[in-house]
XYZ file of C-alpha atoms in Angstrom:
716
model
C -31.278 9.875 -3.127
C -27.448 9.441 -3.140
C -25.020 9.626 -0.241
C -22.488 12.415 -1.096
C -19.328 12.539 0.968
C -20.452 15.659 2.748
C -24.145 14.375 3.455
C -25.855 16.338 6.021
C -26.868 12.830 7.529
C -23.150 12.117 8.466
C -22.066 12.609 12.139
C -20.211 15.744 12.804
C -16.880 15.943 14.244
C -18.005 17.035 17.626
C -20.460 14.183 18.058
C -17.689 11.366 17.660
C -16.600 9.593 20.851
C -13.285 9.095 21.771
C -13.270 5.599 20.433
C -14.921 6.693 17.182
C -12.230 9.188 16.356
C -9.879 6.133 15.506
C -11.618 5.780 12.320
C -11.404 9.415 11.198
C -8.848 10.495 8.554
C -5.326 10.856 10.272
C -2.940 13.508 9.012
C 0.727 14.040 9.455
C 2.184 17.208 11.229
C 5.154 18.102 9.135
C 8.056 20.065 10.864
C 11.226 21.547 9.412
C 12.573 18.028 9.313
C 9.695 16.592 7.307
C 8.585 13.217 8.506
C 11.929 12.356 10.364
C 10.785 13.626 13.865
C 7.065 12.552 13.302
C 6.197 10.022 16.133
C 4.428 7.089 13.954
C 4.726 4.741 16.913
C 2.174 7.055 18.749
C -0.216 5.688 16.050
C 1.119 2.194 15.394
C 2.391 -0.072 18.209
C 2.009 -3.367 16.280
C 4.512 -5.176 14.196
C 2.546 -4.124 10.989
C 3.791 -1.370 8.555
C 1.111 1.541 7.948
C 0.885 3.478 4.803
C 1.250 7.359 4.301
C -1.850 9.190 3.077
C -0.074 12.295 1.343
C 0.441 10.575 -2.027
C -2.101 10.930 -4.740
C -4.863 8.335 -4.843
C -4.002 7.073 -1.397
C -7.660 6.236 -0.915
C -6.932 2.785 -1.841
C -4.435 2.113 1.110
C -7.025 0.174 3.028
C -7.281 -2.354 0.037
C -3.662 -2.669 -0.242
C -3.350 -3.760 3.249
C -6.370 -6.087 2.654
C -4.417 -7.924 -0.285
C -1.224 -8.071 1.730
C -2.863 -10.091 4.408
C -4.275 -12.593 1.996
C -1.325 -14.938 2.186
C -1.523 -16.640 -1.319
C -1.988 -13.192 -3.023
C 1.032 -11.768 -1.231
C 3.222 -14.836 -2.243
C 1.986 -14.717 -5.821
C 2.796 -11.143 -6.254
C 6.195 -11.370 -4.561
C 7.081 -14.375 -6.923
C 5.811 -12.520 -9.953
C 8.273 -10.554 -12.131
C 7.772 -9.601 -15.818
C 9.231 -7.492 -18.514
C 6.300 -4.877 -18.453
C 7.206 -1.524 -17.467
C 4.003 -0.909 -15.675
C 2.727 -4.118 -14.210
C 0.651 -3.862 -10.982
C 1.516 -7.385 -10.099
C 5.184 -6.507 -10.131
C 4.589 -3.156 -8.101
C 2.363 -4.921 -5.761
C 5.059 -7.516 -5.253
C 7.733 -4.731 -4.628
C 5.422 -2.890 -2.259
C 4.556 -5.997 -0.322
C 8.482 -6.616 -0.027
C 8.670 -3.434 2.079
C 5.026 -2.214 2.018
C 5.481 1.202 0.644
C 4.019 3.290 -2.342
C 5.755 2.857 -5.579
C 2.550 1.006 -6.470
C 0.464 4.106 -6.835
C 2.753 5.687 -9.474
C 2.306 2.598 -11.658
C -1.454 2.515 -10.873
C -1.828 6.081 -12.271
C -0.408 4.890 -15.745
C -2.746 2.088 -16.312
C -5.432 3.265 -18.851
C -8.122 1.127 -17.509
C -7.711 2.761 -14.233
C -8.201 6.092 -15.734
C -11.184 4.968 -17.819
C -13.069 3.670 -14.961
C -12.736 7.032 -13.113
C -10.138 5.568 -10.400
C -7.765 8.337 -10.768
C -8.441 11.106 -8.568
C -7.396 14.734 -8.920
C -5.597 16.305 -5.954
C -8.519 18.908 -5.528
C -10.932 15.853 -5.387
C -9.164 14.291 -2.448
C -8.408 17.648 -0.706
C -11.941 18.977 -0.992
C -13.483 15.804 -0.200
C -15.765 15.658 -3.465
C -14.889 11.970 -4.083
C -17.654 9.426 -3.294
C -15.295 7.106 -1.465
C -17.766 4.209 -0.895
C -18.447 3.808 -4.576
C -14.871 4.509 -5.469
C -13.347 1.824 -3.552
C -15.735 -0.866 -4.646
C -14.908 0.016 -8.343
C -11.097 -0.168 -7.303
C -11.661 -3.578 -5.570
C -13.158 -4.940 -8.788
C -10.457 -3.359 -10.921
C -7.481 -4.689 -8.826
C -8.859 -8.202 -8.885
C -9.331 -8.305 -12.681
C -6.003 -6.593 -13.415
C -4.026 -8.883 -11.311
C -5.771 -11.973 -12.720
C -4.932 -10.632 -16.282
C -1.321 -9.848 -15.371
C -0.492 -13.000 -13.629
C -2.064 -15.407 -15.971
C 0.246 -14.073 -18.608
C 2.951 -16.129 -16.945
C 3.558 -19.686 -18.139
C 1.987 -20.893 -14.950
C 1.288 -19.516 -11.545
C 4.096 -20.075 -9.124
C 2.290 -19.701 -5.762
C -0.323 -22.464 -6.426
C 0.089 -26.122 -5.630
C -2.589 -28.238 -6.991
C -3.315 -31.204 -9.181
C -4.135 -29.305 -12.341
C -1.285 -26.633 -11.712
C 0.488 -27.662 -14.961
C -2.443 -26.758 -17.060
C -3.073 -23.420 -15.558
C -1.043 -21.514 -17.817
C -2.602 -22.734 -20.878
C -6.067 -22.648 -19.686
C -5.933 -18.930 -18.846
C -6.418 -19.450 -15.128
C -4.394 -17.793 -12.324
C -3.975 -17.915 -8.603
C -6.389 -14.951 -8.502
C -8.824 -17.019 -10.395
C -8.450 -20.021 -8.091
C -8.723 -17.908 -4.878
C -11.582 -15.569 -5.759
C -13.069 -16.947 -9.085
C -16.639 -18.710 -9.455
C -17.570 -20.339 -12.633
C -20.966 -18.642 -13.455
C -23.679 -19.928 -15.567
C -25.836 -16.945 -17.060
C -29.049 -17.949 -18.592
C -31.315 -15.619 -20.676
C -34.951 -16.715 -21.485
C -36.796 -14.800 -23.966
C -40.772 -14.880 -23.900
C -40.674 -16.809 -27.097
C -39.036 -19.595 -25.324
C -35.567 -19.259 -26.704
C -32.911 -19.674 -24.053
C -29.167 -18.734 -24.271
C -26.669 -19.855 -21.745
C -23.282 -18.515 -21.315
C -20.536 -19.449 -18.745
C -17.984 -16.966 -17.417
C -15.658 -16.325 -14.473
C -16.629 -13.837 -11.825
C -14.080 -12.477 -9.157
C -16.661 -10.896 -6.854
C -20.380 -10.424 -6.309
C -22.508 -7.363 -5.777
C -25.250 -6.979 -3.091
C -28.798 -6.516 -4.395
C -31.388 -5.487 -1.911
C -35.218 -6.136 -1.972
C -37.554 -3.452 -3.268
C -39.473 -1.640 -0.359
C -43.054 -0.407 -0.623
C -42.675 3.470 0.251
C -46.151 3.253 1.568
C -45.506 0.247 3.841
C -43.829 1.448 7.028
C -43.484 -1.924 8.460
C -39.931 -3.304 8.722
C -39.650 -6.619 7.216
C -36.728 -8.933 8.849
C -34.275 -10.441 6.262
C -31.405 -12.743 7.042
C -28.019 -11.615 5.481
C -27.443 -15.097 4.067
C -30.830 -14.896 2.467
C -30.000 -11.648 0.642
C -26.495 -12.848 -0.151
C -27.808 -16.016 -1.657
C -30.332 -13.904 -3.863
C -27.326 -11.470 -4.950
C -25.249 -14.287 -6.049
C -27.987 -16.502 -7.852
C -29.509 -13.289 -9.285
C -32.646 -13.092 -11.168
C -34.073 -10.099 -12.934
C -36.019 -9.168 -15.888
C -34.502 -6.779 -18.422
C -34.694 -5.966 -22.360
C -32.209 -8.015 -24.253
C -31.536 -9.131 -27.948
C -33.235 -12.246 -28.880
C -31.701 -13.959 -31.970
C -34.814 -15.861 -32.640
C -37.101 -12.848 -32.572
C -34.335 -10.762 -34.167
C -35.186 -7.883 -31.795
C -34.874 -6.582 -28.228
C -37.470 -8.496 -26.126
C -38.083 -8.797 -22.307
C -36.142 -11.623 -20.999
C -35.682 -13.273 -17.751
C -31.982 -13.524 -16.708
C -30.761 -15.867 -14.040
C -27.225 -16.533 -12.733
C -25.961 -19.710 -11.107
C -22.606 -20.518 -9.683
C -21.024 -24.116 -10.381
C -18.180 -23.818 -7.736
C -17.406 -22.034 -4.388
C -14.394 -19.789 -4.363
C -11.808 -19.793 -1.598
C -12.312 -16.278 -0.866
C -15.806 -14.681 -1.253
C -15.614 -10.982 -2.191
C -18.648 -8.877 -1.722
C -19.172 -5.348 -2.877
C -21.939 -4.070 -0.519
C -23.404 -1.217 -2.974
C -24.688 0.884 0.032
C -24.545 3.995 -2.253
C -27.810 5.826 -1.364
C -30.005 6.646 1.457
C -32.329 3.895 0.689
C -29.865 1.225 0.966
C -28.358 2.592 4.168
C -31.859 2.657 5.764
C -32.079 -0.937 4.752
C -28.979 -2.004 6.521
C -29.999 0.163 9.541
C -33.444 -1.456 9.759
C -32.061 -5.001 9.614
C -29.446 -4.530 12.320
C -32.397 -3.279 14.555
C -34.565 -6.170 13.852
C -32.005 -8.780 13.959
C -32.080 -11.327 16.681
C -28.984 -9.908 18.165
C -30.628 -6.569 18.728
C -33.670 -8.441 20.078
C -31.320 -10.006 22.594
C -30.334 -6.499 23.621
C -33.807 -5.188 23.932
C -34.734 -8.361 25.998
C -32.034 -7.622 28.425
C -32.640 -3.736 28.558
C -33.925 -3.665 32.083
C -31.034 -5.850 33.286
C -28.547 -3.682 31.547
C -30.136 -0.603 32.922
C -29.863 -2.015 36.530
C -26.292 -2.811 35.933
C -25.376 0.606 34.630
C -26.996 2.171 37.771
C -25.436 -0.212 40.050
C -21.892 -0.040 38.540
C -21.613 3.556 37.686
C -17.999 3.485 37.987
C -17.829 0.866 35.341
C -19.944 2.836 32.942
C -17.696 2.753 29.987
C -17.126 -0.932 30.204
C -20.925 -1.630 30.356
C -21.642 0.540 27.416
C -18.890 -1.130 25.229
C -20.527 -4.616 25.960
C -23.822 -3.152 25.083
C -22.712 -1.761 21.923
C -21.261 -5.098 20.977
C -24.765 -6.373 20.095
C -25.819 -3.103 18.097
C -25.601 -2.362 14.421
C -24.588 -5.877 13.692
C -26.457 -7.625 10.671
C -23.604 -9.655 9.021
C -22.744 -12.950 10.466
C -19.029 -13.803 11.483
C -19.221 -17.161 9.830
C -21.342 -18.440 6.750
C -22.099 -22.250 5.769
C -22.064 -22.725 2.166
C -22.753 -25.687 -0.134
C -23.835 -26.593 -3.597
C -25.896 -29.389 -4.594
C -27.448 -30.597 -7.905
C -30.934 -30.816 -6.227
C -30.678 -27.610 -3.997
C -28.229 -25.417 -5.979
C -26.577 -22.997 -3.523
C -27.402 -23.022 -0.018
C -26.092 -20.175 2.431
C -26.757 -19.839 6.153
C -25.459 -18.237 9.248
C -23.158 -20.458 11.442
C -21.986 -20.178 15.026
C -18.441 -18.723 14.723
C -16.416 -21.393 16.885
C -18.080 -24.406 15.731
C -16.942 -26.933 13.207
C -18.839 -29.095 10.512
C -19.785 -32.647 11.114
C -17.617 -35.193 8.916
C -20.708 -35.860 6.916
C -21.322 -32.214 5.916
C -17.497 -31.994 4.928
C -17.782 -35.083 2.908
C -20.906 -33.580 0.999
C -18.625 -30.627 0.013
C -20.161 -28.070 2.676
C -17.696 -25.406 3.655
C -17.491 -22.690 6.469
C -16.462 -19.233 5.413
C -15.078 -16.814 8.102
C -15.402 -13.035 7.847
C -11.817 -11.835 7.456
C -12.166 -8.217 5.865
C -14.663 -5.265 6.343
C -14.051 -2.010 4.527
C -16.313 0.785 5.800
C -16.752 4.237 4.554
C -16.451 6.526 7.571
C -18.566 9.684 7.242
C -17.277 13.096 8.227
C -18.576 16.305 7.104
C -15.030 18.060 7.837
C -12.994 15.939 5.465
C -15.394 14.323 3.029
C -14.799 11.005 4.925
C -12.192 8.322 4.968
C -11.814 4.575 4.038
C -10.265 2.137 6.559
C -9.947 -1.804 6.728
C -10.760 -4.156 9.438
C -8.663 -7.100 8.960
C -8.506 -10.520 10.714
C -4.834 -11.304 10.578
C -4.556 -14.955 10.624
C -2.514 -17.726 12.179
C -0.178 -18.257 9.061
C 1.064 -14.417 9.605
C 1.366 -14.536 13.138
C 3.422 -17.869 13.083
C 5.691 -16.299 10.352
C 6.288 -13.037 12.212
C 5.920 -13.990 15.995
C 6.014 -17.727 16.039
C 2.852 -18.047 17.841
C -0.622 -19.516 16.796
C -2.965 -16.439 17.090
C -5.707 -14.669 15.226
C -6.705 -10.869 15.824
C -8.670 -8.219 14.246
C -6.912 -4.975 13.490
C -7.977 -1.544 12.303
C -5.854 -0.299 9.521
C -6.250 3.592 9.035
C -3.340 4.649 6.899
C -0.541 4.897 9.370
C -2.714 4.361 12.437
C -3.026 0.787 13.247
C -4.416 -0.913 16.410
C -6.127 -4.175 17.661
C -10.032 -4.185 17.627
C -12.624 -6.395 18.876
C -14.379 -8.668 16.276
C -17.646 -6.892 16.948
C -16.207 -3.609 15.969
C -15.387 -5.155 12.592
C -19.038 -6.404 11.849
C -20.668 -3.155 13.337
C -21.925 -0.830 10.915
C -23.725 2.325 12.433
C -24.921 3.817 9.100
C -25.090 7.328 10.757
C -21.296 7.476 10.436
C -20.031 4.078 9.162
C -21.290 2.547 5.821
C -20.295 -0.909 4.627
C -18.391 -0.827 1.357
C -16.548 -4.332 1.153
C -16.585 -7.723 2.651
C -14.310 -10.596 2.316
C -15.202 -14.208 3.578
C -12.514 -16.828 3.307
C -13.133 -20.565 3.325
C -11.760 -22.011 6.527
C -8.235 -23.462 6.043
C -7.997 -22.671 2.467
C -4.347 -21.796 2.787
C -3.415 -25.610 2.939
C -3.579 -25.969 -0.846
C -1.200 -22.967 -1.602
C 2.349 -22.883 -1.620
C 3.322 -19.981 0.685
C 7.136 -19.936 -0.022
C 8.606 -16.825 -1.487
C 11.610 -17.184 -4.054
C 13.158 -13.829 -4.810
C 12.704 -13.476 -8.569
C 15.454 -10.999 -9.017
C 18.525 -12.484 -10.804
C 22.031 -11.265 -11.249
C 21.246 -10.300 -14.859
C 19.739 -6.992 -13.712
C 23.202 -5.673 -13.087
C 24.645 -6.563 -16.618
C 24.591 -4.453 -19.600
C 21.400 -2.764 -20.490
C 20.338 -0.758 -23.602
C 19.238 2.940 -22.939
C 15.911 4.241 -23.754
C 17.406 7.340 -25.082
C 17.636 7.521 -28.851
C 20.685 9.834 -28.962
C 22.780 8.067 -26.212
C 26.089 6.823 -27.629
C 28.749 4.558 -26.186
C 31.186 7.384 -26.165
C 29.132 9.325 -23.851
C 29.156 6.290 -21.189
C 29.711 7.393 -17.753
C 29.923 3.871 -16.153
C 31.195 0.555 -16.832
C 28.754 -2.286 -16.086
C 29.861 -5.185 -13.830
C 31.165 -8.059 -15.266
C 29.954 -11.698 -13.829
C 33.157 -12.011 -11.962
C 32.680 -8.733 -10.192
C 29.187 -9.419 -8.951
C 28.861 -7.993 -5.486
C 29.120 -10.318 -2.250
C 27.539 -9.618 1.200
C 29.526 -6.970 2.971
C 31.160 -5.407 -0.209
C 31.052 -1.485 -0.173
C 29.008 0.361 -2.921
C 29.123 4.107 -2.941
C 25.601 5.397 -3.728
C 24.238 8.801 -4.861
C 20.637 9.826 -5.881
C 19.536 12.895 -7.358
C 15.850 14.010 -7.350
C 13.376 15.998 -9.293
C 10.087 17.672 -7.872
C 6.557 16.469 -9.399
C 4.260 18.610 -6.878
C 5.368 21.624 -4.975
C 4.893 21.830 -1.330
C 1.723 23.201 0.060
C 2.143 25.464 3.168
C 0.240 28.168 5.152
C 1.445 30.928 7.198
C 0.609 30.942 10.786
C -0.478 34.051 12.779
C 2.903 34.111 14.588
C 4.641 34.413 11.156
C 5.841 30.825 11.153
C 5.206 28.362 8.248
C 3.148 25.247 8.494
C 3.532 22.577 5.990
C 0.211 21.084 4.988
C 1.552 18.748 2.107
C 5.168 18.171 1.377
C 6.644 18.491 -2.007
C 6.322 15.045 -3.980
C 9.856 14.204 -5.133
C 10.890 11.585 -7.822
C 14.161 9.851 -8.252
C 15.836 11.074 -11.521
C 19.309 9.673 -11.328
C 21.010 6.941 -9.454
C 24.841 6.258 -9.393
C 26.644 3.256 -7.849
C 30.339 3.203 -7.642
C 32.541 0.174 -6.914
C 33.809 0.339 -3.267
C 36.769 -2.029 -3.500
C 39.074 -3.919 -5.906
C 41.246 -2.656 -8.772
C 38.409 -0.577 -10.099
C 37.461 1.097 -6.904
C 35.565 4.356 -7.640
C 34.635 3.210 -10.970
C 30.693 3.661 -11.432
C 28.854 0.271 -12.621
C 25.407 2.196 -12.556
C 24.727 5.712 -13.623
C 21.120 5.690 -14.499
C 18.585 8.487 -15.396
C 15.086 7.595 -14.740
C 12.631 8.378 -17.623
C 9.452 9.768 -16.223
C 5.990 10.217 -17.864
C 4.894 12.541 -15.247
C 5.091 16.266 -15.375
C 8.142 17.542 -13.574
C 7.627 21.195 -11.916
C 11.226 21.660 -10.936
C 14.474 20.018 -12.113
C 16.407 21.293 -9.166
C 19.303 21.743 -11.476
C 21.474 23.669 -8.970
C 21.249 20.612 -6.490
C 20.707 17.810 -8.808
C 22.501 18.510 -12.029
C 19.524 17.343 -13.852
C 18.545 19.457 -16.880
C 15.275 19.743 -18.812
C 15.613 17.051 -21.500
C 17.897 14.716 -19.684
C 14.712 12.436 -18.792
C 13.102 12.739 -22.184
C 13.900 9.494 -24.354
C 13.451 11.588 -27.564
C 16.268 13.998 -26.968
C 18.431 12.750 -23.917
C 21.918 11.908 -24.389
C 22.094 10.157 -21.089
C 21.873 6.382 -20.165
C 18.037 6.573 -19.718
C 16.028 3.666 -17.935
C 12.872 3.045 -16.047
C 11.977 3.362 -12.520
C 11.076 -0.374 -12.486
C 14.679 -1.301 -13.678
C 16.611 0.897 -11.280
C 14.476 -0.476 -8.588
C 15.323 -4.037 -9.477
C 19.094 -3.227 -9.618
C 18.957 -1.779 -5.917
C 16.723 -4.364 -4.636
C 19.297 -6.999 -5.944
C 22.261 -5.193 -4.245
C 20.159 -4.847 -0.986
C 19.240 -8.567 -1.035
C 22.772 -9.594 -1.778
C 23.854 -7.751 1.513
C 26.132 -4.964 0.259
C 26.866 -1.885 2.409
C 25.750 1.386 0.818
C 28.114 4.405 1.466
C 26.547 7.759 0.817
C 25.643 11.249 2.172
C 22.200 11.607 3.516
C 21.211 7.978 2.504
C 18.477 7.738 4.889
C 16.453 10.394 3.197
C 17.351 9.080 -0.250
C 16.174 5.730 0.476
C 12.756 6.969 1.957
C 12.247 8.845 -1.228
C 12.989 5.960 -3.558
C 10.885 3.823 -1.354
C 13.187 1.259 -0.374
C 13.589 -0.324 3.075
C 17.389 -1.131 3.861
C 18.696 -2.433 7.150
C 20.788 -0.162 9.313
C 23.752 -2.451 9.159
C 23.785 -2.057 5.442
C 23.948 1.699 5.460
C 26.971 3.835 6.129
C 25.923 7.462 6.030
C 28.628 10.019 6.249
C 26.279 12.612 7.368
C 26.160 10.792 10.782
C 29.658 9.618 10.933
C 30.987 13.221 11.017
C 28.183 14.537 13.465
C 28.047 15.604 16.881
C 25.033 15.134 19.126
C 22.790 18.274 19.212
C 24.833 19.984 16.462
C 23.998 20.711 13.049
C 24.620 18.328 10.039
C 27.472 19.004 7.896
C 27.310 19.144 4.050
C 29.318 16.764 1.902
C 30.838 19.838 0.258
C 32.375 20.951 3.514
C 33.447 17.582 4.769
C 35.370 17.021 1.455
C 37.052 20.429 1.605
C 38.100 19.834 5.263
C 39.145 16.265 5.315
C 40.042 15.444 1.702
C 41.229 18.823 0.418
C 38.614 18.558 -2.378
C 36.486 21.219 -4.018
C 33.314 19.407 -5.082
C 29.861 20.585 -6.031
C 31.107 23.769 -7.895
C 28.266 24.854 -10.066
C 26.022 21.839 -9.516
C 25.931 18.509 -7.906
C 27.224 15.530 -9.739
C 26.265 12.117 -8.475
C 29.255 10.256 -9.460
C 31.469 12.839 -7.680
C 29.241 12.738 -4.582
C 29.416 8.919 -4.415
C 33.155 8.834 -4.786
C 33.546 11.632 -2.078
C 31.417 9.612 0.366
C 33.523 6.634 -0.112
C 36.587 8.576 0.422
C 35.291 10.082 3.630
C 34.412 6.737 4.941
C 38.004 5.574 4.331
C 39.018 8.869 6.162
C 36.702 7.896 8.983
C 38.087 4.431 9.373
C 41.692 5.813 9.410
C 40.873 8.188 12.221
C 39.338 5.568 14.115
C 42.173 3.152 13.875
C 44.624 5.918 14.588
C 43.378 6.848 17.906
C 39.736 5.526 18.495
C 36.627 7.191 19.582
C 38.714 9.768 21.434
C 40.646 10.889 18.336
C 37.301 10.912 16.321
C 35.815 13.279 19.031
C 38.751 15.453 19.123
C 38.717 15.783 15.282
C 35.012 16.443 15.139
C 35.448 19.241 17.592
C 38.018 20.874 15.333
C 35.673 20.448 12.404
C 32.682 22.315 14.196
C 34.986 25.086 15.461
C 36.241 25.596 11.747
C 32.773 25.577 10.481
C 31.467 28.098 12.807
C 34.321 30.566 11.875
C 33.737 30.129 8.262
C 29.905 30.155 8.465
C 29.961 26.721 7.054
C 30.904 28.140 3.720
C 33.820 26.634 1.757
C 36.522 29.303 0.903
C 37.047 29.927 -2.712
C 40.801 30.072 -2.612
C 41.732 29.121 0.745
C 43.440 25.895 1.599
C 41.664 22.970 3.143
C 43.698 21.934 5.956
C 46.856 23.959 5.202
C 47.907 21.209 2.691
C 47.575 23.168 -0.463
C 44.754 24.322 -2.710
C 41.664 22.268 -2.922
C 41.685 19.666 -5.747
C 39.038 18.668 -8.074
C 38.033 15.003 -7.997
C 40.010 13.332 -10.768
C 37.939 11.217 -13.342
C 38.598 7.468 -13.001
C 39.863 5.131 -16.041
C 38.962 7.998 -18.494
C 35.287 8.168 -17.695
C 33.703 11.421 -17.665
C 31.948 12.448 -14.281
C 28.980 14.289 -15.824
């Protein structure tokens, strides 16, 4: 009676309308250049950042977008920073800073996520075996609980400004608890008369639907607000332990809430055909649908009379179908009546009397549907009402708009589309209702929590690492970089998952899923001053994930280098190196390196173009091939680098030297001189087939030299 992802009830691909296809799973078409020439703008013409779907467990992309657009949550996690290596609040803050996916790597390391079955195997995602609707609801409960626990460990929440904020740290509360939490009173009454009452905090509620008599075919009409109230103030009979009877007895358990949350989170629990049929029936008997049927003849006449406007008329008709949930709810709690919930006209406000009595309006701001598709096993998307605070911050205008977030496909939608659930292809999974104007009691300012101390001396995780093996000298306080300072940067990577490709009938290769790379070594060298060329970061990154290829020929990384038990390198965590790079980026330094655009993409860092000097583009002519660092070093610097393997210290120094050479050429003869030199470079390269001669001279200036070590430091 369940709804598997490949249920026969789901609409097939061929029956999806052009508009419906927007909700289907989107895929990236990879070329020889990977993602560099993929037209993301075709799928996203908004100011918002999309998320790529090829990373493991990317099913939760939709909920990451949901949390990002809840402004107090975004501010909370961006202000949060702790010492834990795998902290989802920290990673979510990093992600929100540039909205990319280091978060999912930390997510895979949390034991609770694995225990709850939230970590999917690649095969489950690719074959569509995962039951996405149930999965995302479990993830929703997990992430709110995890963030609540992680952020309440601080001395006090930094994003909340309220009367009792000073006591929040000691009382175990958090911004998550303030925003989503409800104080719940759970009562258990045994038939012997013994009543037990316990209080707790709940962050979300699950919908419970009335039992239907299978013999009774009549459809009973239920108001959504009525079902929601019964789901929150739940009453059910069950077997429970009675201390008075000293045995399990039939008990009546009831739940009541003492306060209203700022954001009401609802898991819809439409996990079977029975629940889906209930939603379908309620949408068909709702007053909105009655209005549609009442106007049927008028609509039919209009459709005939305005055939050339058929698509427009159909859209307006569809606006009234498959909608059961209200766009606005009115909620209140009183001692006499308890919890009261009712539907409310979307644009209307409460009277001053109602506000004084503690009544609140809740607007629908998020719906997460499970889109059924027999071909792919379905898809999860988010409909998000992006509020005024975000539009004011980004665009300077007062505006609210619903958007569809489908991985990297983002587009504006009508509010009716967000509330519509045609269960033949679109099942409700999660709903968020937000108290109107609730932002006013939160401090939405963001203070960068990363301090200069991240660049100072740090102990290595490696047990065998000794000071005598040091390959870098950390910065002193007096050396801290300033905006505009040059930093030579190089990164080396290892492969976690191999590329998946297929051979086309014409013999060409098509990439289905790119290889998953992980940063293994980061080197930063000083770009100016008396210690120019001396590394101040040379970190190897410890990984708990299985490495399938160390790419030693290209990376210089060997098995054991990333293992804390046997490595002799300066070993650190991904979080530590991320913080160091983030500090340099936020300071405004200019990074000099070769192929930095791709490096930053794999590391998951967003760096402004003005802060990147990429030598691969400095020495490049339009519509010509890119030239390797090795060949450029030989041609311009008379250096022989990358002999047996790559070394990131050597590569970072070489990039800096090439940039100095480029500036020298530019000052000497301007753009004309640079073009002339580049023309000679390409002619020489074609003659040598872009291979550096073993013994030939570079530019007739003697034998190629090996890059000297600096200040007695080893370069490997």
